[in-house]
Coordinates of C-alpha atoms in Angstrom, one line a residue:
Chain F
X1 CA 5.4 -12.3 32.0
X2 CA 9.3 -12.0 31.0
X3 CA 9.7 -15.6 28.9
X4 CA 12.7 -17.2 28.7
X5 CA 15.2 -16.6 25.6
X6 CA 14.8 -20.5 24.8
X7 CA 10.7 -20.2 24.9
X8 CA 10.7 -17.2 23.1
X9 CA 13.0 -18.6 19.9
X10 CA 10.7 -21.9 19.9
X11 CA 7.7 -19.9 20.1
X12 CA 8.8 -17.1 16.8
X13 CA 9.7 -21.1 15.3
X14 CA 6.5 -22.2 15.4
X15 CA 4.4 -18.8 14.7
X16 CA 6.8 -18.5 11.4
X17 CA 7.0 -22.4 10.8
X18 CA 3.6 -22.3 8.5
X19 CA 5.1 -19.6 6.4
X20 CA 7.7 -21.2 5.8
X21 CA 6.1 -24.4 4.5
X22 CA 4.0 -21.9 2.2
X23 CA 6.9 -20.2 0.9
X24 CA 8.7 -23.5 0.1
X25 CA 5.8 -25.0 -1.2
X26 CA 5.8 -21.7 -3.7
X27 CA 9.1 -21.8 -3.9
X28 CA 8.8 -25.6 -5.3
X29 CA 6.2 -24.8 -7.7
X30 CA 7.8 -21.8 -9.3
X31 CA 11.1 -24.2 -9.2
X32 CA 9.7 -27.1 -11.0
X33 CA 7.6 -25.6 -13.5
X34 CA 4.4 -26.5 -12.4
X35 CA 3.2 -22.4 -12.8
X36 CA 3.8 -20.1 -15.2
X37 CA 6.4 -17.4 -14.2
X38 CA 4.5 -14.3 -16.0
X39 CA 1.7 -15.5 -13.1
X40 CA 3.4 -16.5 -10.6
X41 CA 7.2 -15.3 -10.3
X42 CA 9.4 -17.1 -8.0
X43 CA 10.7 -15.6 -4.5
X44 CA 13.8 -15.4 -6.0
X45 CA 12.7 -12.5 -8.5
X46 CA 9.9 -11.4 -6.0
X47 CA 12.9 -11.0 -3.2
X48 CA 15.6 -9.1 -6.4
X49 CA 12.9 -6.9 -6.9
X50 CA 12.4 -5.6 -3.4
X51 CA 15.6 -5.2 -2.9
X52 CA 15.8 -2.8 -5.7
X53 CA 12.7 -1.2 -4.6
X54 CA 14.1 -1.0 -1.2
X55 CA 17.0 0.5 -2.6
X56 CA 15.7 2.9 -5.1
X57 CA 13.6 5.9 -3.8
X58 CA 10.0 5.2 -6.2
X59 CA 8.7 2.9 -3.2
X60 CA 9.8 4.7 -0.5
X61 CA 8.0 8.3 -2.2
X62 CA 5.0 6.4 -3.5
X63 CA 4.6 4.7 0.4
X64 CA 5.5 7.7 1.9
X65 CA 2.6 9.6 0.5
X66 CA 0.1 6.7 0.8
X67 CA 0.8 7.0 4.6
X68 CA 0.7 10.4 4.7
X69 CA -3.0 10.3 2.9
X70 CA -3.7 7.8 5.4
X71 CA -2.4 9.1 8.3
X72 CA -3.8 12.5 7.3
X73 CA -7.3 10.6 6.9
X74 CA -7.5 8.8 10.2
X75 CA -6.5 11.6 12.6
X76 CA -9.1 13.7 10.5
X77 CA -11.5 11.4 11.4
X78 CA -10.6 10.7 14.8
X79 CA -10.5 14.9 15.8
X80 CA -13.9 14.8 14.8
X81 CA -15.3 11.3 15.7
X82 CA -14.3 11.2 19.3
X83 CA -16.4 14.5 20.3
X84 CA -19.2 14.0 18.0
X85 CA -19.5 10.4 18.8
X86 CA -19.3 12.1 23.2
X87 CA -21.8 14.5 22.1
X88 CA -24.5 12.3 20.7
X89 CA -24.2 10.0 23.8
X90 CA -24.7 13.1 26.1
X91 CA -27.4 15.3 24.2
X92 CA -30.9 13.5 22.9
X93 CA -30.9 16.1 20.4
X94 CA -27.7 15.7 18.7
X95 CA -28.2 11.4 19.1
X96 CA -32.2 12.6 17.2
X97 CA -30.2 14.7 14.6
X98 CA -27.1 12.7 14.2
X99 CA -28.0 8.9 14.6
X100 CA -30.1 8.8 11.8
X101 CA -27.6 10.1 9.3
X102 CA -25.1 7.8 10.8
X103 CA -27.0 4.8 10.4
X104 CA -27.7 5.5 6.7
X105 CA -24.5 6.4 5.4
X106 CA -23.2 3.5 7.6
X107 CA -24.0 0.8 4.7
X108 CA -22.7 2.8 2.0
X109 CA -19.5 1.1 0.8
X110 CA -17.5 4.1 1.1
X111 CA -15.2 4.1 -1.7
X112 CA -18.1 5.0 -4.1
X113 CA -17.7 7.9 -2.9
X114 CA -14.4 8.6 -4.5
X115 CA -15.7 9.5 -7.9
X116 CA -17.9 12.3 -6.3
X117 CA -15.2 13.3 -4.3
X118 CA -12.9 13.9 -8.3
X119 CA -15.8 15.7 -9.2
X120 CA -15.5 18.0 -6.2
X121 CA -11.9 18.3 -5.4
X122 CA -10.2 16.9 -8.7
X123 CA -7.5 14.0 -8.4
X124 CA -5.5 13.5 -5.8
X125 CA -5.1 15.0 -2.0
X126 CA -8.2 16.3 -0.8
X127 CA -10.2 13.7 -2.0
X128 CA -8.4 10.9 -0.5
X129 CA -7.6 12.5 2.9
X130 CA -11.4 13.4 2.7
X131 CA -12.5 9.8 1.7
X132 CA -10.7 8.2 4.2
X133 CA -11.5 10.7 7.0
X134 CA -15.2 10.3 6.4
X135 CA -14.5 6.1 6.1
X136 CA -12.2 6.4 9.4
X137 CA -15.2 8.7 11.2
X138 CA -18.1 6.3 11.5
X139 CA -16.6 3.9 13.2
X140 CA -14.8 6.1 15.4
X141 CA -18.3 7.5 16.2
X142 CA -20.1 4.6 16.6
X143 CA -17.2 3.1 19.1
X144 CA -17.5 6.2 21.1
X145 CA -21.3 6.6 21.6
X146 CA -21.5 2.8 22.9
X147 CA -18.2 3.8 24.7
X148 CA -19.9 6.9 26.5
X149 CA -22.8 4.8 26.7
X150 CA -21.7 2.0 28.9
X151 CA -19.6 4.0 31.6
X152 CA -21.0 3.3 35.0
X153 CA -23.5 5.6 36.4
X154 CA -22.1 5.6 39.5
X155 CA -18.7 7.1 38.2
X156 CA -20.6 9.9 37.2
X157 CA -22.4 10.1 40.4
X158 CA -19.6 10.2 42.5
X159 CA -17.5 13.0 40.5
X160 CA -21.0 15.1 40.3
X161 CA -21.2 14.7 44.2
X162 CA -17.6 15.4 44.3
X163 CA -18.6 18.9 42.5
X164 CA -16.7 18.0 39.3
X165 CA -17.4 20.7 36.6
X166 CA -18.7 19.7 33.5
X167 CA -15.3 19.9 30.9
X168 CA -13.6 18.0 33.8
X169 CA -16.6 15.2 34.1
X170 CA -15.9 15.3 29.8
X171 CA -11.7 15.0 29.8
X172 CA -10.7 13.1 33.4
X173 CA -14.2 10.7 33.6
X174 CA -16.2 9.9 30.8
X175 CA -12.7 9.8 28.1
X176 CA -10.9 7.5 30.0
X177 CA -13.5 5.4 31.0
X178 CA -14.7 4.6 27.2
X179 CA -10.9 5.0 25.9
X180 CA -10.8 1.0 25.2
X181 CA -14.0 1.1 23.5
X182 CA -13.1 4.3 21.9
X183 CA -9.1 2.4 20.8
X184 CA -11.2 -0.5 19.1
X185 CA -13.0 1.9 16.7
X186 CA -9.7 3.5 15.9
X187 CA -8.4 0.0 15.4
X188 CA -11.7 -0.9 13.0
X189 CA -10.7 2.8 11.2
X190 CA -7.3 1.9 10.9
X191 CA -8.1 -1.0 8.3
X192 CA -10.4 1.3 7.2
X193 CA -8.1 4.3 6.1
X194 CA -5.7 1.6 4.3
X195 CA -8.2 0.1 2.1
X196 CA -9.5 3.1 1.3
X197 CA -6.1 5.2 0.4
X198 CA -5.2 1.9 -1.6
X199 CA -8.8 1.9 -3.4
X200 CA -8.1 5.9 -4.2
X201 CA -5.1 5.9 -5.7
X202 CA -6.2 2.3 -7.9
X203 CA -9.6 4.0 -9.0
X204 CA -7.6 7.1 -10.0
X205 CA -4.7 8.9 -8.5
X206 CA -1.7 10.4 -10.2
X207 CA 0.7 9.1 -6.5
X208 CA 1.1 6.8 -4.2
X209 CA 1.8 3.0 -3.4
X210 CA -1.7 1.8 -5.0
X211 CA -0.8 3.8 -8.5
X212 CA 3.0 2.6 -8.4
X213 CA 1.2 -1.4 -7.8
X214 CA -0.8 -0.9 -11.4
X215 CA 1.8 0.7 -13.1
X216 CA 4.3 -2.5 -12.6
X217 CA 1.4 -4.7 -13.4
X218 CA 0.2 -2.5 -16.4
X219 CA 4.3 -2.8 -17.9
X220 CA 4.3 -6.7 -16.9
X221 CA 6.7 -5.8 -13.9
X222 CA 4.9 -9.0 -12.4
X223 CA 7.9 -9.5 -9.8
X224 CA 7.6 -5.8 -8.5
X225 CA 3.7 -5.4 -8.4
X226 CA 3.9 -8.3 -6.0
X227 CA 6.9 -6.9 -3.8
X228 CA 4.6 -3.8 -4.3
X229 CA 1.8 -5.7 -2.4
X230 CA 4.1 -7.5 0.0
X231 CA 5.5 -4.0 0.9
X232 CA 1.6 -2.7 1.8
X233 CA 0.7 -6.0 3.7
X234 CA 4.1 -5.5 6.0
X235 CA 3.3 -1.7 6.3
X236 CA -0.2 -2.8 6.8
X237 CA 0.6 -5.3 9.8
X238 CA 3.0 -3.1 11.2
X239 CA 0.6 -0.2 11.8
X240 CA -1.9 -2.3 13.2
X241 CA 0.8 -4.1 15.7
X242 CA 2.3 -0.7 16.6
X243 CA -1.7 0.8 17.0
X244 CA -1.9 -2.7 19.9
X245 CA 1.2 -1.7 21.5
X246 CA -0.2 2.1 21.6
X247 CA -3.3 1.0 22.7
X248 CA -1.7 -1.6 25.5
X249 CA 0.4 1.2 26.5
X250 CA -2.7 3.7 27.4
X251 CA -4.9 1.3 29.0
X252 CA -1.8 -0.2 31.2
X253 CA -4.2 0.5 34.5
X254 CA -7.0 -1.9 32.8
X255 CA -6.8 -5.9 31.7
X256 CA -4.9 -6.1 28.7
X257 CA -6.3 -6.6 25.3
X258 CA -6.7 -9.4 23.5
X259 CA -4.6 -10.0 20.1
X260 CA -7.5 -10.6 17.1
X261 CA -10.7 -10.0 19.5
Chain D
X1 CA -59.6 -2.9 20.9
X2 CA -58.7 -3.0 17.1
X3 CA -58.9 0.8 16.9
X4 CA -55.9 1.0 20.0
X5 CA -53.6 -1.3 18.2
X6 CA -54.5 0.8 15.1
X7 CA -53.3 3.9 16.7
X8 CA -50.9 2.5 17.9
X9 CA -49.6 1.6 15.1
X10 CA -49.7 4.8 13.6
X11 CA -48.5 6.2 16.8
X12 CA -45.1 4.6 15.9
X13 CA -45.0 5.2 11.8
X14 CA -45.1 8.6 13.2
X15 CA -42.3 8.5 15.8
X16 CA -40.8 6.2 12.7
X17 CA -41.1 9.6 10.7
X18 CA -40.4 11.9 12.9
X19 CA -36.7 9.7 13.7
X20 CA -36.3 10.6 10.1
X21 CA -36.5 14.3 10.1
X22 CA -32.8 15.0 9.6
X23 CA -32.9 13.0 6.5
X24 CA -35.9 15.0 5.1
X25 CA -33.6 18.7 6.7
X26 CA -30.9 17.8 4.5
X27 CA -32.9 16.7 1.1
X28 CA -34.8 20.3 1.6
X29 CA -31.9 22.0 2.0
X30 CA -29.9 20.5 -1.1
X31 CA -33.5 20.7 -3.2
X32 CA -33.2 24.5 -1.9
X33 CA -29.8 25.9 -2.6
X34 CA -29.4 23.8 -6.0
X35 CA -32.7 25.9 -7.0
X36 CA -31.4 28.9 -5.5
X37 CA -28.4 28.2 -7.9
X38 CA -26.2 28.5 -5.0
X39 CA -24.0 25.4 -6.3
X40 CA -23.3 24.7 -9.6
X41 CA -25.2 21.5 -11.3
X42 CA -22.0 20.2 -11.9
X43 CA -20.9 19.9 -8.6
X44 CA -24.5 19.1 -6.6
X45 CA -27.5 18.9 -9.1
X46 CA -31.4 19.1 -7.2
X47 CA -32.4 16.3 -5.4
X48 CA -35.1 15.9 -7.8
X49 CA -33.3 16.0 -11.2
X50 CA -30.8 12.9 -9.4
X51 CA -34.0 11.2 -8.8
X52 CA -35.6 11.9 -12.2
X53 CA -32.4 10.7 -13.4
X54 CA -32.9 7.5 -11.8
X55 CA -35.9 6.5 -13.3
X56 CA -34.3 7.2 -16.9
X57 CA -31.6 4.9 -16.2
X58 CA -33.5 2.0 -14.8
X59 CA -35.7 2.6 -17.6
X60 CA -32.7 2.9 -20.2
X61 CA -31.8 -0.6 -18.6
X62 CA -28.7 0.9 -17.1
X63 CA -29.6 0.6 -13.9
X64 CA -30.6 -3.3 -12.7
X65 CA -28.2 -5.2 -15.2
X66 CA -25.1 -4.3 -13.2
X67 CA -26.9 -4.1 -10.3
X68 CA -27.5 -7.8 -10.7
X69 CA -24.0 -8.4 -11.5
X70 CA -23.1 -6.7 -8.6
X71 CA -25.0 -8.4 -6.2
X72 CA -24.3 -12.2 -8.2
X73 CA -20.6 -11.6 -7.7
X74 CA -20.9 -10.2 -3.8
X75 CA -22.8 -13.1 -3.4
X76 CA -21.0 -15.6 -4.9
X77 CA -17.9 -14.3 -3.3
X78 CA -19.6 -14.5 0.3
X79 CA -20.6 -17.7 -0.2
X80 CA -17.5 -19.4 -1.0
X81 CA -16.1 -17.1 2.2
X82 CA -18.5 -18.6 4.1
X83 CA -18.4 -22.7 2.5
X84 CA -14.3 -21.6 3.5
X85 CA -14.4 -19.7 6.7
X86 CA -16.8 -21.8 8.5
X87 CA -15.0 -25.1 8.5
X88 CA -11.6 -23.7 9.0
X89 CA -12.8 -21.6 12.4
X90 CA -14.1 -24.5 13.9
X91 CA -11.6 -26.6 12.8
X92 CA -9.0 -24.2 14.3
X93 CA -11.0 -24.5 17.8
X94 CA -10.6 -28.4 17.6
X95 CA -7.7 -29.4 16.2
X96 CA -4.3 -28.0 17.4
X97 CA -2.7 -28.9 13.8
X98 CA -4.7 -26.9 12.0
X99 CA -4.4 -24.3 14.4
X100 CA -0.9 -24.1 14.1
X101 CA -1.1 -24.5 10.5
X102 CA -3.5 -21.2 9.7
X103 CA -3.0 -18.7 12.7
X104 CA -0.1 -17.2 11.3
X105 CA -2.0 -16.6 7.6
X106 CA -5.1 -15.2 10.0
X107 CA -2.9 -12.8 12.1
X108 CA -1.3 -11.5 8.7
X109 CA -4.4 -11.9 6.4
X110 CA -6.9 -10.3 9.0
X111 CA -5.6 -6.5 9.0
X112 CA -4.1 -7.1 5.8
X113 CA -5.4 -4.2 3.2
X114 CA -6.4 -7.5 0.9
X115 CA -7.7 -4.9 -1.9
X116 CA -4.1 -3.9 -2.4
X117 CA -4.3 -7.6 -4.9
X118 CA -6.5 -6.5 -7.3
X119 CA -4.0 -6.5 -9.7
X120 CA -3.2 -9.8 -8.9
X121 CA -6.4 -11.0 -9.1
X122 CA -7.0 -9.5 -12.5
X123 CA -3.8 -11.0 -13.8
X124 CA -4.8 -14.6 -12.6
X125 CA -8.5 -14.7 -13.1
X126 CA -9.0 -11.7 -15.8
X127 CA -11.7 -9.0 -16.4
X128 CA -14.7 -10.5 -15.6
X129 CA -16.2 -12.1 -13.0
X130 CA -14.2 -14.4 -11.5
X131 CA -11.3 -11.8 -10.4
X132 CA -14.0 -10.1 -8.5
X133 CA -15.9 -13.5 -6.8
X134 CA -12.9 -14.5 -5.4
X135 CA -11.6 -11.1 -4.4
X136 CA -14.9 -11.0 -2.3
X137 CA -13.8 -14.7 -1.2
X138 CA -10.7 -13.7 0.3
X139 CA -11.7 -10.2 2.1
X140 CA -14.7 -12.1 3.3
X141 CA -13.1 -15.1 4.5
X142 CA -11.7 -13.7 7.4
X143 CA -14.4 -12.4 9.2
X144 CA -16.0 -16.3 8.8
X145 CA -13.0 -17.4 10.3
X146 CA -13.0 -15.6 13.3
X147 CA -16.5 -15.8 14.2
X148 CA -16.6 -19.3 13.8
X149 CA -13.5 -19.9 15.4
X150 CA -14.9 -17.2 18.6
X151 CA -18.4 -19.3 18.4
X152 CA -16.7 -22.9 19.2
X153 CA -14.8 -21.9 21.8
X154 CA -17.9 -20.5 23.6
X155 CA -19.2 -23.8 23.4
X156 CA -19.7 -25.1 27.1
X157 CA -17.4 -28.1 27.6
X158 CA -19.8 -30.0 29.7
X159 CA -22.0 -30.1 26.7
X160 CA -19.3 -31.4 24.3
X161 CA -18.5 -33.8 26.9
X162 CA -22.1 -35.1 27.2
X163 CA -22.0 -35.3 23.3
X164 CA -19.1 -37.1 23.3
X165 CA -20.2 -40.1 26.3
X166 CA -23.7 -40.0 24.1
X167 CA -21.4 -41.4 21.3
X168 CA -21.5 -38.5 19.1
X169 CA -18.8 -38.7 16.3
X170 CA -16.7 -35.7 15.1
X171 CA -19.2 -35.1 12.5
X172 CA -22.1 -35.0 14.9
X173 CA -20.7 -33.0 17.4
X174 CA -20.5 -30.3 15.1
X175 CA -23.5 -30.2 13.2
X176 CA -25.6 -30.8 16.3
X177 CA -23.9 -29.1 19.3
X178 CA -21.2 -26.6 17.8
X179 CA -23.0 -25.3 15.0
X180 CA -25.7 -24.8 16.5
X181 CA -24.4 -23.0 19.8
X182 CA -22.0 -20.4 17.4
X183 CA -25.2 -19.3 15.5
X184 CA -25.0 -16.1 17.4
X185 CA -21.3 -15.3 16.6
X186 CA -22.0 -16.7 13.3
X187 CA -24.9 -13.9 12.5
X188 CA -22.4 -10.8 13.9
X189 CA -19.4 -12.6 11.7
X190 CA -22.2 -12.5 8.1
X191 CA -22.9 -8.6 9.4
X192 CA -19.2 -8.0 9.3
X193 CA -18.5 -10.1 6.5
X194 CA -21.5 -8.5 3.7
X195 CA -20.5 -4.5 3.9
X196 CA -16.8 -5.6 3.2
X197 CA -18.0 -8.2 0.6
X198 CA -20.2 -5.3 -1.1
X199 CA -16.9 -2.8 -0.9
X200 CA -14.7 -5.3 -2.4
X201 CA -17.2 -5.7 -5.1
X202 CA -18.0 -1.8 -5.5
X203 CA -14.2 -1.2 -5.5
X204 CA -12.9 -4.0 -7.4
X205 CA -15.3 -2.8 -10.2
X206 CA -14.3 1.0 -10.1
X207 CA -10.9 -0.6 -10.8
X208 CA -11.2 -3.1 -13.7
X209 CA -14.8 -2.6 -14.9
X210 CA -18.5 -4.0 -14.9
X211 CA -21.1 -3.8 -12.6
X212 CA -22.6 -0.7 -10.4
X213 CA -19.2 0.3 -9.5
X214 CA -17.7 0.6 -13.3
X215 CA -20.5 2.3 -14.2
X216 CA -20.2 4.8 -11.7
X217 CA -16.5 5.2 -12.6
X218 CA -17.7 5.9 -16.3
X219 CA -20.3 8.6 -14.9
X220 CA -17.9 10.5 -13.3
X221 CA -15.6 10.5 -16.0
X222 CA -17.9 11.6 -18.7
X223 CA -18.9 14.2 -15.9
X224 CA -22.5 12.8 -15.5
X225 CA -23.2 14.2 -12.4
X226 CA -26.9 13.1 -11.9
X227 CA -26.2 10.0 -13.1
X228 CA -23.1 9.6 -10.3
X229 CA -25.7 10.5 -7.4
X230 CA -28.1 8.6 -8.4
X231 CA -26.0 4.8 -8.7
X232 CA -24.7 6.5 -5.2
X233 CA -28.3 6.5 -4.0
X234 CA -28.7 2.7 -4.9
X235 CA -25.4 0.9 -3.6
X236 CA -26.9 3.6 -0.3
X237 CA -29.9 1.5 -0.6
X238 CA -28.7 -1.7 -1.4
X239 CA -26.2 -1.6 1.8
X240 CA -28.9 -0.4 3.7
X241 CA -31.7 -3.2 2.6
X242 CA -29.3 -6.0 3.0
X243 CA -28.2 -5.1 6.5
X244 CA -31.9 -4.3 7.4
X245 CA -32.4 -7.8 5.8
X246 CA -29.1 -9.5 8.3
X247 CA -30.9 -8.2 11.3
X248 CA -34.5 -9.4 10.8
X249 CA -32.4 -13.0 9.9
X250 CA -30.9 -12.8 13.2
X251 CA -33.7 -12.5 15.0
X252 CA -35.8 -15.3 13.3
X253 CA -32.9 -17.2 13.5
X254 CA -31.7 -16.1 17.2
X255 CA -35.4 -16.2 18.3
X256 CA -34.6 -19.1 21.3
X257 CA -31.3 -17.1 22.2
X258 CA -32.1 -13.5 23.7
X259 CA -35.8 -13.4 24.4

């Protein structure tokens, strides 16, 4: 599948080519007038502002921590997703105790839970890593149990024939074989963890990229708040490319997976 | 005959109950250590006194006012998503154009964390509602998109093809035969699409004000801890309802697909 330097610059061409036609068509109306430049600042400003941003250490700080929280959040969940989500597809009695309290804290938008969490753990840290970790688990859990679920019987039956113990049957069977379905939760929790570190440090937060976002828009640093933004949405895409190349990577010995499935 | 279906019936409200038992476990237990004073009130108050405090609030009229605003502006939100979403997906599948045109804003605007413009939002549309409608519009608007885009292609060519020699214009085509066969990816896209329009909504208010989600902002900040549980207890119940309410839709609507 190696494409041919001449394919690959017309292809980038015409994946970028819309963008470009937006950000001209922006670029046009800032130009002429047509919108107000306290609600709409042109690229010019938008692009200034990064490059202070990018230049000065506030973003880098505020970003750094937001990923952190994130990060922190997500691999949280994940430690304690994967093997509860194994367990209650391999005991009835942890899917009888479990499955119910999944399926109705499943509908909860979690970010109400924020303000409990201040009330708990005060602002900040905790309760954003602990908000996002319990955001990032459910779908982690829920991925895993249907990814347990649906491995063929008759892989188990052959390693049990074979006189395969039970942690190997756990770690060199029944992980691998739900590791895609297991990868698509993470990639569901992913999303997850960003929207809720943004929502934490909005609601109330004394760090991070969402609180640095509202303070430019509370001064009427309108050209920053939005390089703010455009700064998350990179970081954001990024992540999620880099979690497809990971996730390519692992499951090299199965069909690749699709881009936006 | 009548008294076997009746004990039937009863046979599964019991296995209904029983399913619940962990729910029940963990109300006893909180009911039991907040009485035991094992927690402070401030931190977990009794199951009971969040529930009594429930009842004072919807009687206070605190309690369905912004839940009504709530729901208006999730609602409205999804349906412009949805008035949005559905024509572009299958207009993506048809024409290459258009295709070209939005894939690039899909691939970006998909993972994007969209919430991150709720300062945006405020600044173009204000305080009140319409910040938050189309904030909901544009996180919801994506999973329309996709699922509409995923249900036309699953439409069989032969059938388009049979549409098409039948005469059938553009329009027809796919109000009769498209729409029609992406129903089912259309029903998973609306259960994707309402919990993220409710968090938008929920989160957007804990932000800038109004609604369920302002007022449990407010609670916490005057340290009203019953009064934070129980609005927590009813954007619980109003996730839970509304995707109880998505599935029985699917199935009414779904009835000819999987038996």
């Amino acid at each position: 599948m190696m494409a041919q330097p001449a394919q690959f610059v017309t292809a980038v061409a015409s994946r970028t080519g819309p963008i470009l036609i937006f950000m001209g068509a922006w670029q046009a109306f800032t130009m002429f007038g047509l919108t107000d430049p306290a609600f709409l600042p042109g690229l010019g400003a938008i692009g200034s502002a990064l490059l202070d941003l990018v230049s000065g250490r506030d973003l880098f700080i505020n970003l750094g921590m937001s990923l952190l929280t994130g990060m922190s959040g997500l691999v949280l969940g994940i430690v304690i997703g994967v093997p509860l989500g194994m367990l209650m597809a391999l005991s009835k009695l942890a899917d009888g105790f479990f499955g119910p309290l999944v399926k109705a804290t499943y509908s909860l938008p979690k970010s109400a839970l924020i303000p409990l969490f201040v009330l708990w753990f005060g602002i900040g840290g905790m309760t954003n890593i602990l908000a996002v970790a319990l955001t990032a688990l459910l779908p982690i859990v829920i991925y895993t149990y249907h990814g347990v679920h649906s491995v063929p019987h008759i892989f188990v039956w052959s390693a049990k024939s074979l006189g395969t113990p039970n942690w190997k049957m756990l770690v060199r069977i029944l992980l691998p074989a739900s590791s895609h379905a297991i990868l698509t939760g993470i990639r569901i929790a992913l999303g997850f963890s960003f929207i809720i570190t943004i929502a934490a440090e909005m609601i109330v937060s004394n760090y991070g990229i969402g609180k640095l976002m509202f303070q430019y828009g509370d001064s009427g640093a309108y050209n920053y708040m939005f390089a703010a933004i455009a700064a998350v949405v990179l970081v954001a895409y990024l992540a999620d490319v880099s979690l497809m190349a990971i996730t390519n990577y692992l499951l090299r010995w199965q069909d690749p997976v699709e881009k936006h499935g | 005959m009548a008294r076997a279906t009746a004990l039937r019936s009863a046979g599964k409200l019991g296995q209904g109950v029983i399913a619940l038992y962990p729910l029940a476990l963990i109300i006893a237990l909180w009911e039991m250590v907040t009485r035991l004073g094992w927690v402070r009130p401030l931190f977990l108050p009794p199951f009971s006194a969040v529930i009594e405090q429930l009842h004072n609030l919807a009687l206070d009229g605190e309690l369905l006012p912004p839940l009504a605003i709530s729901l208006y502006r999730t609602f409205a939100g999804l349906s412009i998503a949805m008035l949005v979403g559905l024509p572009l997906g299958f207009l993506m599948v048809r024409s290459r154009i258009l295709r070209w045109l939005f894939e690039p804003f899909v691939a970006i605007g998909l993972p994007a964390p969209k919430i991150a413009l709720i300062p945006i939002f405020t600044l173009w549309f204000g305080i009140d509602h319409m910040a938050k409608i189309m904030l909901v519009a544009l996180t919801s608007v994506f999973p329309f998109i996709v699922a509409a885009a995923a249900g036309a292609r699953t439409v069989a060519l032969n059938q388009i093809w049979a549409a098409r020699a039948m005469g059938s214009s553009e329009l027809t085509l796919l109000h009769r035969v498209i729409l029609p066969a992406s129903l089912p990816s259309l029903m998973s896209g609306l259960r994707v699409a309402v919990p993220i329009g409710l968090l938008t909504t929920f989160t957007t208010e804990m932000v800038a004000g109004g609604g369920l989600g302002g007022a449990l902002v407010m609670a916490q900040r005057y340290f009203e801890t019953p009064t934070v549980y129980a609005y927590l207890l009813v954007m619980l119940f109003c996730g839970y309802v509304i995707d109880i309410g998505l599935l029985r839709l699917r199935r009414r609507v779904l009835r000819w697909h999987e038996g």
